[in-house]
């Protein structure tokens, strides 16, 4: 298939002449451009390379061109179990216990992730014994026993075979999306229109009150979970605050969460500005990959992150024991 306007948005390779230079055979020198075809005009085309450079090529200089398969993302090749452990390190309650490769977590009911057993890998004992320990751990804390499992994983099948059911009937599976920090940073920052995005190492009282999931939760517990991880940044916009966000570093990964904007200030670019500021902070610390966790029905979140290059990596869900 030859190059055409129909291929805008598709990964292509384009061979072009180098004006004024001679190649080894005595003819014109040539070079190849590999990237995504971004624009197709009457006299020129634009290709965005994977490193972010944009090349404008005159049609007259094009020798050949064709679409090529998309490159497999390094982030997409990370096993779901490994990525779940990275996510868990960025959302740690103070009350945790290892059970082999499983992780038991409790935070007084503040969020499902912080109050469920991350069931992935080998618990170091027969699975039935391990599940009894899970149930005992949460019974001691007066919490509903829950297991967080990757959808369609061996652990998912093993628990379902033993009668475990969805902990939240009617709830959809959660999704984990990933992106390249370098690519995401090329997204144009939109002025929030309410002052610059400010970053703090820890959340202030107003930030905590503004965070929707902290309602009715113990503030000390919320702070302990939110400030867990290798390093954290808390974004805020406006005085009083009209937009917030959180980033947490785990090795070369940054996790983004809690991006919330007041209803009266939405569609003004505040969420985009918050995400961009958090990505800049993470890049300064060496982050190469980013992740977010949401649900398929959260169209606002998906629409916010999609332009930054986030794509779905895997899904997870919560299971509980039978009655």
Coordinates of N, CA, C and O in Angstrom, one line a residue, residues 137-270:
X137 N -6.8 -12.9 58.6 CA -6.2 -11.6 58.6 C -7.3 -10.5 58.7 O -7.2 -9.5 59.5
X138 N -8.3 -10.6 57.8 CA -9.3 -9.5 57.7 C -10.3 -9.7 58.8 O -10.9 -8.7 59.3
X139 N -10.6 -10.9 59.3 CA -11.5 -11.1 60.4 C -10.9 -10.4 61.6 O -11.7 -9.8 62.4
X140 N -9.6 -10.5 61.8 CA -9.0 -9.9 63.0 C -9.2 -8.3 63.0 O -9.1 -7.7 64.0
X141 N -9.4 -7.8 61.8 CA -9.5 -6.3 61.6 C -10.9 -5.9 61.3 O -11.1 -4.7 61.0
X142 N -11.8 -6.8 61.5 CA -13.2 -6.5 61.2 C -13.5 -6.0 59.8 O -14.3 -5.1 59.6
X143 N -12.8 -6.5 58.9 CA -12.9 -6.1 57.5 C -13.3 -7.3 56.6 O -13.1 -8.5 56.9
X144 N -14.0 -7.0 55.5 CA -14.5 -8.1 54.6 C -13.2 -8.6 53.9 O -12.4 -7.9 53.3
X145 N -13.0 -9.9 53.9 CA -11.9 -10.5 53.2 C -12.1 -10.3 51.7 O -13.1 -10.6 51.1
X146 N -11.1 -9.7 51.1 CA -11.1 -9.4 49.7 C -9.7 -9.8 49.1 O -8.7 -9.7 49.7
X147 N -9.8 -10.3 47.8 CA -8.6 -10.6 47.1 C -8.6 -9.8 45.8 O -9.6 -9.8 45.1
X148 N -7.5 -9.1 45.5 CA -7.3 -8.4 44.2 C -6.6 -9.3 43.3 O -5.5 -9.8 43.6
X149 N -7.2 -9.7 42.2 CA -6.6 -10.6 41.2 C -6.6 -10.1 39.8 O -7.5 -9.3 39.5
X150 N -5.6 -10.4 39.0 CA -5.6 -10.0 37.6 C -6.7 -10.9 36.9 O -6.7 -12.1 37.1
X151 N -7.5 -10.2 36.1 CA -8.6 -10.9 35.4 C -8.0 -12.0 34.5 O -7.0 -11.7 33.8
X152 N -8.5 -13.2 34.5 CA -8.1 -14.3 33.7 C -6.8 -14.9 34.1 O -6.2 -15.6 33.3
X153 N -6.2 -14.5 35.2 CA -5.0 -15.1 35.7 C -5.2 -16.4 36.4 O -6.3 -16.8 36.7
X154 N -4.1 -17.2 36.6 CA -4.3 -18.5 37.3 C -4.9 -18.3 38.7 O -5.7 -19.2 39.1
X155 N -4.5 -17.2 39.3 CA -5.1 -16.9 40.7 C -6.6 -16.7 40.6 O -7.4 -17.1 41.5
X156 N -7.0 -15.9 39.6 CA -8.4 -15.7 39.4 C -9.2 -17.0 39.2 O -10.2 -17.2 39.9
X157 N -8.7 -17.9 38.4 CA -9.3 -19.2 38.2 C -9.3 -20.0 39.4 O -10.3 -20.7 39.8
X158 N -8.2 -20.0 40.2 CA -8.1 -20.9 41.4 C -9.1 -20.4 42.4 O -9.8 -21.2 43.1
X159 N -9.3 -19.1 42.6 CA -10.3 -18.6 43.6 C -11.7 -18.9 43.2 O -12.6 -19.3 44.0
X160 N -12.0 -18.7 41.9 CA -13.3 -18.9 41.4 C -13.7 -20.4 41.6 O -14.8 -20.7 41.9
X161 N -12.7 -21.2 41.3 CA -12.9 -22.7 41.4 C -13.3 -23.1 42.9 O -14.0 -24.1 43.1
X162 N -12.8 -22.2 43.8 CA -13.1 -22.5 45.2 C -14.3 -21.7 45.7 O -14.5 -21.6 47.0
X163 N -15.1 -21.2 44.9 CA -16.3 -20.5 45.2 C -16.3 -19.1 45.5 O -17.3 -18.5 45.9
X164 N -15.1 -18.5 45.4 CA -15.0 -17.0 45.6 C -15.8 -16.3 44.5 O -15.8 -16.7 43.4
X165 N -16.4 -15.2 44.9 CA -17.3 -14.4 44.0 C -16.9 -13.0 44.1 O -16.1 -12.5 44.9
X166 N -17.4 -12.2 43.2 CA -17.1 -10.8 43.1 C -17.4 -10.1 44.5 O -18.5 -10.3 45.0
X167 N -16.5 -9.3 45.0 CA -16.7 -8.6 46.2 C -17.7 -7.5 46.1 O -18.4 -7.1 47.0
X168 N -17.8 -7.0 44.9 CA -18.7 -5.9 44.6 C -19.7 -6.3 43.5 O -19.4 -6.0 42.3
X169 N -20.8 -6.9 43.8 CA -21.7 -7.4 42.7 C -22.1 -6.2 41.8 O -22.5 -5.1 42.3
X170 N -22.1 -6.5 40.5 CA -22.4 -5.5 39.6 C -21.3 -4.5 39.2 O -21.5 -3.8 38.2
X171 N -20.2 -4.6 39.9 CA -19.1 -3.7 39.6 C -18.3 -4.2 38.4 O -18.2 -5.4 38.2
X172 N -17.8 -3.3 37.6 CA -17.0 -3.7 36.5 C -15.5 -3.9 36.9 O -15.1 -3.4 38.0
X173 N -14.8 -4.5 36.1 CA -13.3 -4.7 36.4 C -12.6 -3.4 36.3 O -13.0 -2.5 35.5
X174 N -11.6 -3.2 37.1 CA -10.7 -2.0 37.0 C -9.7 -2.3 35.9 O -9.4 -3.4 35.6
X175 N -9.1 -1.2 35.4 CA -8.1 -1.3 34.3 C -6.9 -0.6 34.8 O -6.9 0.4 35.5
X176 N -5.7 -1.1 34.4 CA -4.4 -0.4 34.6 C -3.9 0.0 33.2 O -3.8 -0.8 32.3
X177 N -3.7 1.3 33.0 CA -3.2 1.8 31.8 C -1.7 2.3 31.9 O -1.3 2.7 33.0
X178 N -1.0 2.2 30.8 CA 0.4 2.5 30.9 C 0.8 3.5 29.7 O 0.1 3.5 28.7
X179 N 1.9 4.2 29.9 CA 2.4 5.1 28.9 C 3.8 5.3 29.0 O 4.4 5.1 30.1
X180 N 4.5 5.8 28.0 CA 5.9 6.2 28.0 C 5.9 7.7 28.6 O 5.2 8.5 28.1
X181 N 6.7 7.9 29.5 CA 6.8 9.3 30.1 C 7.3 10.2 29.0 O 6.8 11.4 28.9
X182 N 8.3 9.8 28.2 CA 8.9 10.7 27.2 C 7.8 11.1 26.2 O 7.7 12.3 25.8
X183 N 7.0 10.1 25.8 CA 5.9 10.4 24.8 C 4.9 11.3 25.4 O 4.4 12.3 24.9
X184 N 4.5 11.0 26.7 CA 3.4 11.7 27.4 C 3.8 13.1 27.6 O 3.0 14.0 27.5
X185 N 5.1 13.4 27.8 CA 5.5 14.8 28.1 C 5.4 15.7 26.8 O 5.4 16.9 26.9
X186 N 5.4 15.1 25.7 CA 5.3 15.9 24.4 C 3.8 16.4 24.2 O 3.6 17.2 23.4
X187 N 2.9 16.0 25.1 CA 1.6 16.5 25.0 C 1.6 18.0 25.4 O 2.1 18.3 26.5
X188 N 1.0 18.8 24.6 CA 1.0 20.3 25.0 C 0.3 20.6 26.3 O -0.9 20.1 26.5
X189 N 0.9 21.3 27.2 CA 0.3 21.7 28.4 C -0.7 22.8 28.2 O -0.4 23.8 27.5
X190 N -1.9 22.7 28.7 CA -2.9 23.7 28.6 C -2.9 24.5 29.9 O -2.9 24.0 31.0
X191 N -2.9 25.8 29.7 CA -2.9 26.7 30.8 C -4.2 26.5 31.7 O -5.3 26.6 31.2
X192 N -4.0 26.2 33.0 CA -5.2 25.9 33.8 C -6.1 27.1 34.0 O -7.2 26.9 34.4
X193 N -5.6 28.3 33.8 CA -6.5 29.5 33.9 C -6.8 29.9 35.3 O -7.5 30.8 35.5
X194 N -6.2 29.2 36.3 CA -6.5 29.5 37.7 C -5.2 29.6 38.5 O -5.1 29.3 39.6
X195 N -4.1 30.0 37.8 CA -2.8 30.0 38.4 C -2.0 28.8 38.1 O -2.5 27.8 37.5
X196 N -0.7 28.8 38.4 CA 0.2 27.7 38.1 C -0.1 26.5 39.0 O -0.7 26.6 40.0
X197 N 0.3 25.4 38.4 CA 0.2 24.1 39.2 C 1.3 24.1 40.3 O 2.5 24.2 39.9
X198 N 1.0 24.0 41.5 CA 1.9 23.9 42.6 C 2.1 22.5 43.0 O 1.1 21.7 43.1
X199 N 3.3 22.1 43.4 CA 3.6 20.7 43.8 C 4.2 20.7 45.2 O 5.0 21.6 45.6
X200 N 3.7 19.8 46.0 CA 4.1 19.7 47.4 C 4.5 18.2 47.6 O 4.0 17.3 47.0
X201 N 5.4 18.0 48.6 CA 5.9 16.6 48.9 C 4.8 15.8 49.6 O 4.8 14.6 49.6
X202 N 4.0 16.5 50.4 CA 2.9 15.9 51.2 C 1.6 16.7 51.0 O 1.7 17.9 50.7
X203 N 0.5 16.0 51.2 CA -0.8 16.8 51.0 C -1.1 17.6 52.2 O -1.0 17.2 53.3
X204 N -1.5 18.8 52.0 CA -2.0 19.7 53.1 C -3.4 19.3 53.5 O -4.1 18.5 52.8
X205 N -3.9 20.0 54.5 CA -5.2 19.7 55.0 C -6.3 20.0 53.9 O -7.3 19.2 53.8
X206 N -6.1 21.1 53.2 CA -7.1 21.5 52.2 C -7.1 20.5 51.1 O -8.1 20.1 50.5
X207 N -5.9 20.0 50.7 CA -5.8 18.9 49.7 C -6.6 17.7 50.1 O -7.3 17.1 49.3
X208 N -6.4 17.3 51.3 CA -7.0 16.1 51.8 C -8.5 16.2 51.8 O -9.3 15.3 51.4
X209 N -9.0 17.4 52.3 CA -10.5 17.6 52.2 C -11.0 17.6 50.8 O -12.1 17.2 50.6
X210 N -10.2 18.1 49.9 CA -10.6 18.2 48.5 C -10.7 16.8 47.8 O -11.4 16.6 46.9
X211 N -9.9 15.9 48.3 CA -9.8 14.5 47.7 C -11.1 13.8 48.0 O -11.4 13.4 49.2
X212 N -11.8 13.4 47.0 CA -13.2 12.8 47.2 C -13.2 11.5 48.0 O -14.1 11.2 48.7
X213 N -12.1 10.7 47.8 CA -12.1 9.4 48.4 C -11.8 9.4 49.9 O -11.8 8.4 50.6
X214 N -11.4 10.6 50.4 CA -11.0 10.7 51.8 C -12.2 11.0 52.7 O -12.1 11.0 53.9
X215 N -13.4 11.2 52.1 CA -14.6 11.5 52.9 C -14.9 10.3 53.8 O -14.9 9.2 53.4
X216 N -15.1 10.6 55.1 CA -15.4 9.7 56.1 C -14.2 8.7 56.4 O -14.4 7.7 57.2
X217 N -13.1 8.9 55.9 CA -11.9 8.1 56.2 C -11.0 8.8 57.2 O -11.0 10.1 57.3
X218 N -10.3 8.1 58.0 CA -9.4 8.6 59.0 C -8.3 9.4 58.3 O -7.6 8.8 57.4
X219 N -8.1 10.7 58.6 CA -7.1 11.5 57.9 C -5.7 10.9 58.0 O -4.9 11.0 57.1
X220 N -5.3 10.4 59.2 CA -4.0 9.8 59.4 C -3.8 8.6 58.5 O -2.7 8.4 57.9
X221 N -4.8 7.8 58.3 CA -4.7 6.6 57.4 C -4.6 7.1 56.0 O -3.8 6.5 55.2
X222 N -5.4 8.1 55.6 CA -5.3 8.6 54.2 C -3.9 9.1 53.9 O -3.3 8.8 52.9
X223 N -3.3 9.9 54.9 CA -2.0 10.4 54.6 C -1.0 9.3 54.5 O 0.0 9.4 53.7
X224 N -1.1 8.3 55.4 CA -0.1 7.2 55.4 C -0.1 6.5 54.0 O 1.0 6.2 53.5
X225 N -1.3 6.3 53.4 CA -1.4 5.6 52.1 C -0.9 6.5 51.0 O -0.1 6.1 50.2
X226 N -1.3 7.8 51.1 CA -1.0 8.7 50.0 C 0.5 9.0 49.9 O 1.0 9.3 48.9
X227 N 1.2 9.0 51.1 CA 2.6 9.4 51.1 C 3.5 8.2 51.0 O 4.7 8.3 51.1
X228 N 3.0 7.0 50.8 CA 3.8 5.8 50.7 C 4.4 5.8 49.3 O 3.9 6.4 48.3
X229 N 5.5 5.1 49.1 CA 6.2 5.1 47.9 C 7.6 5.7 48.0 O 8.0 6.2 49.0
X230 N 8.4 5.6 46.9 CA 9.8 6.1 46.9 C 9.8 7.6 47.0 O 10.7 8.2 47.7
X231 N 8.9 8.3 46.3 CA 8.8 9.7 46.4 C 7.4 10.1 45.9 O 6.8 9.4 45.1
X232 N 6.8 11.2 46.5 CA 5.5 11.6 46.1 C 5.4 13.1 45.8 O 6.2 13.9 46.3
X233 N 4.5 13.4 44.9 CA 4.2 14.8 44.6 C 2.7 15.0 44.6 O 2.0 14.2 44.1
X234 N 2.3 16.1 45.2 CA 0.9 16.5 45.3 C 0.6 17.8 44.6 O 1.1 18.8 45.0
X235 N -0.1 17.7 43.5 CA -0.4 18.9 42.7 C -1.7 19.6 43.2 O -2.6 19.0 43.7
X236 N -1.6 21.0 43.2 CA -2.8 21.7 43.5 C -2.9 23.0 42.6 O -1.8 23.5 42.3
X237 N -4.1 23.4 42.3 CA -4.3 24.5 41.4 C -5.3 25.4 42.1 O -6.4 25.0 42.5
X238 N -5.0 26.7 42.2 CA -5.9 27.7 42.8 C -5.9 27.9 44.3 O -5.3 27.0 45.0
X239 N -6.4 29.0 44.7 CA -6.5 29.3 46.1 C -7.8 30.0 46.3 O -7.9 31.2 46.1
X240 N -8.8 29.3 46.8 CA -8.8 27.9 47.3 C -8.6 27.0 46.1 O -8.8 27.3 45.0
X241 N -8.3 25.7 46.5 CA -7.9 24.7 45.5 C -9.1 24.3 44.7 O -10.2 24.1 45.2
X242 N -8.9 24.3 43.4 CA -10.0 23.8 42.4 C -9.5 22.6 41.7 O -10.4 22.0 41.0
X243 N -8.3 22.2 41.8 CA -7.8 21.0 41.1 C -6.7 20.4 41.9 O -5.8 21.1 42.4
X244 N -6.6 19.0 41.9 CA -5.6 18.3 42.6 C -5.1 17.1 41.8 O -5.7 16.7 40.8
X245 N -4.0 16.5 42.2 CA -3.5 15.3 41.6 C -2.3 14.8 42.4 O -1.7 15.5 43.2
X246 N -2.0 13.5 42.2 CA -0.9 12.8 43.0 C -0.1 12.0 42.1 O -0.6 11.4 41.1
X247 N 1.2 12.0 42.3 CA 2.2 11.2 41.6 C 3.1 10.5 42.6 O 3.4 11.0 43.6
X248 N 3.4 9.2 42.3 CA 4.3 8.4 43.2 C 5.3 7.7 42.4 O 5.0 7.1 41.3
X249 N 6.6 7.7 42.8 CA 7.6 7.1 42.1 C 7.9 5.7 42.7 O 7.9 5.5 43.9
X250 N 8.1 4.7 41.8 CA 8.5 3.3 42.2 C 9.5 2.9 41.2 O 9.1 2.6 40.0
X251 N 10.8 2.9 41.6 CA 11.9 2.6 40.6 C 11.7 3.6 39.4 O 11.7 4.8 39.7
X252 N 11.6 3.1 38.2 CA 11.5 4.0 37.1 C 10.0 4.2 36.6 O 9.8 4.7 35.5
X253 N 9.1 3.8 37.5 CA 7.7 4.0 37.2 C 7.1 5.1 38.0 O 7.5 5.3 39.2
X254 N 6.2 5.9 37.4 CA 5.4 6.9 38.1 C 3.9 6.5 38.0 O 3.4 6.2 36.9
X255 N 3.2 6.5 39.2 CA 1.8 6.3 39.2 C 1.1 7.6 39.4 O 1.4 8.4 40.3
X256 N 0.1 7.8 38.6 CA -0.8 9.0 38.7 C -2.1 8.7 39.2 O -2.7 7.6 38.9
X257 N -2.6 9.5 40.1 CA -3.9 9.2 40.7 C -4.5 10.5 41.3 O -3.8 11.5 41.3
X258 N -5.7 10.4 41.8 CA -6.4 11.5 42.5 C -6.4 12.8 41.7 O -6.4 13.9 42.3
X259 N -6.5 12.7 40.4 CA -6.6 13.9 39.6 C -8.1 14.3 39.6 O -8.9 13.7 39.0
X260 N -8.4 15.4 40.3 CA -9.8 15.8 40.5 C -9.9 17.3 40.3 O -9.0 18.1 40.7
X261 N -11.0 17.7 39.6 CA -11.2 19.2 39.4 C -12.6 19.5 39.8 O -13.6 18.8 39.5
X262 N -12.8 20.6 40.5 CA -14.1 21.1 40.9 C -15.0 21.2 39.7 O -14.6 21.6 38.6
X263 N -16.3 20.8 39.9 CA -17.3 20.8 38.8 C -17.3 22.2 38.1 O -17.5 22.2 36.8
X264 N -17.2 23.3 38.8 CA -17.4 24.6 38.2 C -16.2 25.0 37.4 O -16.2 26.0 36.7
X265 N -15.1 24.2 37.4 CA -13.8 24.6 36.7 C -13.4 23.6 35.7 O -12.3 23.6 35.3
X266 N -14.3 22.6 35.4 CA -13.9 21.6 34.4 C -13.9 22.2 33.0 O -14.5 23.2 32.7
X267 N -13.3 21.4 32.1 CA -13.2 21.8 30.7 C -12.4 23.1 30.5 O -12.6 23.8 29.5
X268 N -11.5 23.4 31.4 CA -10.6 24.5 31.3 C -9.2 24.2 31.2 O -8.3 25.0 31.3
X269 N -8.9 22.8 31.1 CA -7.5 22.4 31.0 C -6.8 22.2 32.3 O -5.6 21.9 32.3
X270 N -7.5 22.2 33.4 CA -6.8 22.1 34.7 C -6.3 20.7 34.9 O -5.2 20.4 35.3

